[in-house]
Amino acid sequence: MQFMCLIYSAEGTGPQPGTPEFGPFMQGYQDFTQKVKEDGKMVAGDALQDVSTATTVTVRDGKTETRDGPFAETKEQLGGYYLLDCADLDEALKYAAMIPTSTYGRIEVRPIVVWDN
C-alpha cells in the first residue's frame, strides 16, 4: 500500500542555509532517503521550490484564474514529499516520524487511492 508523506513547515523555521545546523539537517534527509531506499519503501520523493514560486489555478464558470502563491494562506507550507510503499498505516507513520522536518513542522500521511481501470 502506498502512502504520501507531505512535509509541512512554516517558512524560516528549522535550520536555515548558511547556519551550522543546516548541514546536519540536510544529512538527516540524505540518511532518511537512504534508509527508505534500503528498506524497499521508497517510491518517490522530492523537495519543492520556495512557496514564492507557486501559482494556484482555479476554474470558475469556465474562466481560468491564476494566483501567485500557494492556495492555503497559513504559516505552514508544503515543502516536499515522500511516496512510500508500506505494509500499513502504522508502518507509514513510523517512517514519517523519521523525516527530519517532523521535529519542527508536520508530516501529513495519506494513503494513495488506486483506481481500477
GROMACS .gro file of N, CA and C in nm, residues 31-98:
model
  204
   31ASP      N    1   2.018   1.068   0.499
   31ASP     CA    2   2.015   0.942   0.573
   31ASP      C    3   1.876   0.878   0.566
   32PHE      N    4   1.771   0.959   0.583
   32PHE     CA    5   1.635   0.905   0.577
   32PHE      C    6   1.608   0.849   0.437
   33THR      N    7   1.643   0.923   0.334
   33THR     CA    8   1.621   0.877   0.196
   33THR      C    9   1.694   0.746   0.172
   34GLN      N   10   1.818   0.736   0.218
   34GLN     CA   11   1.894   0.612   0.201
   34GLN      C   12   1.825   0.497   0.275
   35LYS      N   13   1.774   0.523   0.396
   35LYS     CA   14   1.708   0.418   0.475
   35LYS      C   15   1.584   0.365   0.404
   36VAL      N   16   1.497   0.455   0.357
   36VAL     CA   17   1.375   0.406   0.293
   36VAL      C   18   1.405   0.336   0.161
   37LYS      N   19   1.514   0.376   0.095
   37LYS     CA   20   1.556   0.302  -0.026
   37LYS      C   21   1.605   0.163   0.012
   38GLU      N   22   1.693   0.156   0.112
   38GLU     CA   23   1.746   0.026   0.156
   38GLU      C   24   1.636  -0.065   0.207
   39ASP      N   25   1.535  -0.008   0.274
   39ASP     CA   26   1.424  -0.086   0.328
   39ASP      C   27   1.321  -0.123   0.221
   40GLY      N   28   1.341  -0.075   0.098
   40GLY     CA   29   1.249  -0.106  -0.011
   40GLY      C   30   1.116  -0.032  -0.001
   41LYS      N   31   1.113   0.081   0.068
   41LYS     CA   32   0.989   0.157   0.088
   41LYS      C   33   0.977   0.277  -0.004
   42MET      N   34   1.086   0.323  -0.061
   42MET     CA   35   1.087   0.446  -0.141
   42MET      C   36   1.025   0.423  -0.278
   43VAL      N   37   0.923   0.504  -0.309
   43VAL     CA   38   0.866   0.506  -0.443
   43VAL      C   39   0.912   0.633  -0.513
   44ALA      N   40   0.901   0.747  -0.444
   44ALA     CA   41   0.944   0.876  -0.499
   44ALA      C   42   0.957   0.976  -0.385
   45GLY      N   43   1.021   1.086  -0.412
   45GLY     CA   44   1.033   1.193  -0.314
   45GLY      C   45   1.109   1.309  -0.372
   46ASP      N   46   1.065   1.428  -0.341
   46ASP     CA   47   1.132   1.548  -0.388
   46ASP      C   48   1.102   1.664  -0.295
   47ALA      N   49   1.193   1.760  -0.294
   47ALA     CA   50   1.168   1.888  -0.228
   47ALA      C   51   1.103   1.980  -0.331
   48LEU      N   52   1.028   2.075  -0.283
   48LEU     CA   53   0.966   2.174  -0.370
   48LEU      C   54   1.042   2.305  -0.359
   49GLN      N   55   1.037   2.384  -0.466
   49GLN     CA   56   1.096   2.516  -0.459
   49GLN      C   57   1.016   2.601  -0.361
   50ASP      N   58   1.071   2.714  -0.323
   50ASP     CA   59   1.009   2.806  -0.228
   50ASP      C   60   0.865   2.839  -0.269
   51VAL      N   61   0.780   2.866  -0.170
   51VAL     CA   62   0.639   2.897  -0.198
   51VAL      C   63   0.623   3.020  -0.285
   52SER      N   64   0.723   3.106  -0.290
   52SER     CA   65   0.714   3.225  -0.376
   52SER      C   66   0.710   3.187  -0.524
   53THR      N   67   0.746   3.063  -0.557
   53THR     CA   68   0.743   3.018  -0.697
   53THR      C   69   0.610   2.953  -0.734
   54ALA      N   70   0.521   2.936  -0.638
   54ALA     CA   71   0.394   2.866  -0.661
   54ALA      C   72   0.294   2.953  -0.737
   55THR      N   73   0.212   2.887  -0.817
   55THR     CA   74   0.098   2.950  -0.883
   55THR      C   75  -0.021   2.858  -0.860
   56THR      N   76  -0.133   2.916  -0.819
   56THR     CA   77  -0.254   2.839  -0.795
   56THR      C   78  -0.352   2.865  -0.909
   57VAL      N   79  -0.410   2.757  -0.961
   57VAL     CA   80  -0.505   2.765  -1.072
   57VAL      C   81  -0.643   2.725  -1.022
   58THR      N   82  -0.745   2.805  -1.055
   58THR     CA   83  -0.884   2.770  -1.029
   58THR      C   84  -0.964   2.798  -1.156
   59VAL      N   85  -1.070   2.723  -1.174
   59VAL     CA   86  -1.162   2.747  -1.286
   59VAL      C   87  -1.301   2.766  -1.227
   60ARG      N   88  -1.359   2.881  -1.253
   60ARG     CA   89  -1.493   2.914  -1.205
   60ARG      C   90  -1.576   2.963  -1.322
   61ASP      N   91  -1.691   2.899  -1.341
   61ASP     CA   92  -1.781   2.936  -1.451
   61ASP      C   93  -1.710   2.938  -1.585
   62GLY      N   94  -1.620   2.840  -1.605
   62GLY     CA   95  -1.549   2.828  -1.730
   62GLY      C   96  -1.432   2.923  -1.747
   63LYS      N   97  -1.406   3.007  -1.649
   63LYS     CA   98  -1.297   3.103  -1.658
   63LYS      C   99  -1.180   3.054  -1.571
   64THR      N  100  -1.062   3.046  -1.632
   64THR     CA  101  -0.942   3.006  -1.560
   64THR      C  102  -0.879   3.127  -1.495
   65GLU      N  103  -0.852   3.113  -1.366
   65GLU     CA  104  -0.788   3.220  -1.290
   65GLU      C  105  -0.658   3.165  -1.230
   66THR      N  106  -0.555   3.248  -1.231
   66THR     CA  107  -0.430   3.209  -1.167
   66THR      C  108  -0.397   3.310  -1.058
   67ARG      N  109  -0.329   3.260  -0.958
   67ARG     CA  110  -0.293   3.344  -0.844
   67ARG      C  111  -0.152   3.308  -0.802
   68ASP      N  112  -0.068   3.408  -0.780
   68ASP     CA  113   0.066   3.381  -0.731
   68ASP      C  114   0.057   3.326  -0.591
   69GLY      N  115   0.141   3.226  -0.564
   69GLY     CA  116   0.149   3.170  -0.430
   69GLY      C  117   0.065   3.045  -0.412
   70PRO      N  118   0.080   2.984  -0.296
   70PRO     CA  119   0.005   2.861  -0.267
   70PRO      C  120  -0.141   2.892  -0.236
   71PHE      N  121  -0.224   2.789  -0.244
   71PHE     CA  122  -0.367   2.803  -0.216
   71PHE      C  123  -0.390   2.842  -0.071
   72ALA      N  124  -0.326   2.772   0.020
   72ALA     CA  125  -0.350   2.794   0.163
   72ALA      C  126  -0.270   2.913   0.213
   73GLU      N  127  -0.336   3.002   0.279
   73GLU     CA  128  -0.268   3.116   0.342
   73GLU      C  129  -0.247   3.083   0.489
   74THR      N  130  -0.155   2.992   0.514
   74THR     CA  131  -0.124   2.951   0.650
   74THR      C  132   0.025   2.968   0.674
   75LYS      N  133   0.066   2.954   0.797
   75LYS     CA  134   0.208   2.963   0.829
   75LYS      C  135   0.284   2.844   0.770
   76GLU      N  136   0.223   2.727   0.780
   76GLU     CA  137   0.292   2.608   0.732
   76GLU      C  138   0.262   2.585   0.585
   77GLN      N  139   0.366   2.559   0.508
   77GLN     CA  140   0.355   2.538   0.365
   77GLN      C  141   0.412   2.402   0.328
   78LEU      N  142   0.362   2.346   0.220
   78LEU     CA  143   0.412   2.219   0.169
   78LEU      C  144   0.552   2.241   0.112
   79GLY      N  145   0.649   2.166   0.163
   79GLY     CA  146   0.787   2.183   0.118
   79GLY      C  147   0.843   2.066   0.041
   80GLY      N  148   0.775   1.953   0.048
   80GLY     CA  149   0.823   1.835  -0.023
   80GLY      C  150   0.738   1.715   0.014
   81TYR      N  151   0.780   1.600  -0.037
   81TYR     CA  152   0.702   1.479  -0.011
   81TYR      C  153   0.788   1.355  -0.026
   82TYR      N  154   0.743   1.248   0.033
   82TYR     CA  155   0.792   1.113   0.006
   82TYR      C  156   0.670   1.029  -0.025
   83LEU      N  157   0.681   0.944  -0.125
   83LEU     CA  158   0.580   0.844  -0.154
   83LEU      C  159   0.641   0.711  -0.115
   84LEU      N  160   0.583   0.649  -0.013
   84LEU     CA  161   0.638   0.526   0.043
   84LEU      C  162   0.544   0.409   0.021
   85ASP      N  163   0.602   0.292   0.002
   85ASP     CA  164   0.524   0.169  -0.012
   85ASP      C  165   0.539   0.092   0.119
   86CYS      N  166   0.436   0.098   0.202
   86CYS     CA  167   0.440   0.038   0.335
   86CYS      C  168   0.332  -0.068   0.351
   87ALA      N  169   0.351  -0.154   0.446
   87ALA     CA  170   0.254  -0.262   0.471
   87ALA      C  171   0.120  -0.208   0.519
   88ASP      N  172   0.125  -0.101   0.601
   88ASP     CA  173   0.003  -0.046   0.658
   88ASP      C  174   0.030   0.094   0.711
   89LEU      N  175  -0.073   0.158   0.764
   89LEU     CA  176  -0.061   0.294   0.816
   89LEU      C  177   0.040   0.302   0.930
   90ASP      N  178   0.041   0.203   1.018
   90ASP     CA  179   0.136   0.205   1.130
   90ASP      C  180   0.279   0.212   1.082
   91GLU      N  181   0.311   0.135   0.980
   91GLU     CA  182   0.446   0.138   0.926
   91GLU      C  183   0.476   0.273   0.861
   92ALA      N  184   0.380   0.328   0.787
   92ALA     CA  185   0.397   0.458   0.724
   92ALA      C  186   0.421   0.567   0.828
   93LEU      N  187   0.347   0.561   0.939
   93LEU     CA  188   0.365   0.659   1.047
   93LEU      C  189   0.502   0.646   1.112
   94LYS      N  190   0.550   0.524   1.125
   94LYS     CA  191   0.684   0.501   1.181
   94LYS      C  192   0.789   0.572   1.095
   95TYR      N  193   0.779   0.555   0.964
   95TYR     CA  194   0.875   0.621   0.874
   95TYR      C  195   0.856   0.772   0.873
   96ALA      N  196   0.732   0.819   0.874
   96ALA     CA  197   0.706   0.964   0.873
   96ALA      C  198   0.770   1.032   0.992
   97ALA      N  199   0.772   0.965   1.106
   97ALA     CA  200   0.833   1.022   1.226
   97ALA      C  201   0.985   1.037   1.213
   98MET      N  202   1.045   0.969   1.117
   98MET     CA  203   1.189   0.978   1.093
   98MET      C  204   1.226   1.095   1.002
   0.00000   0.00000   0.00000
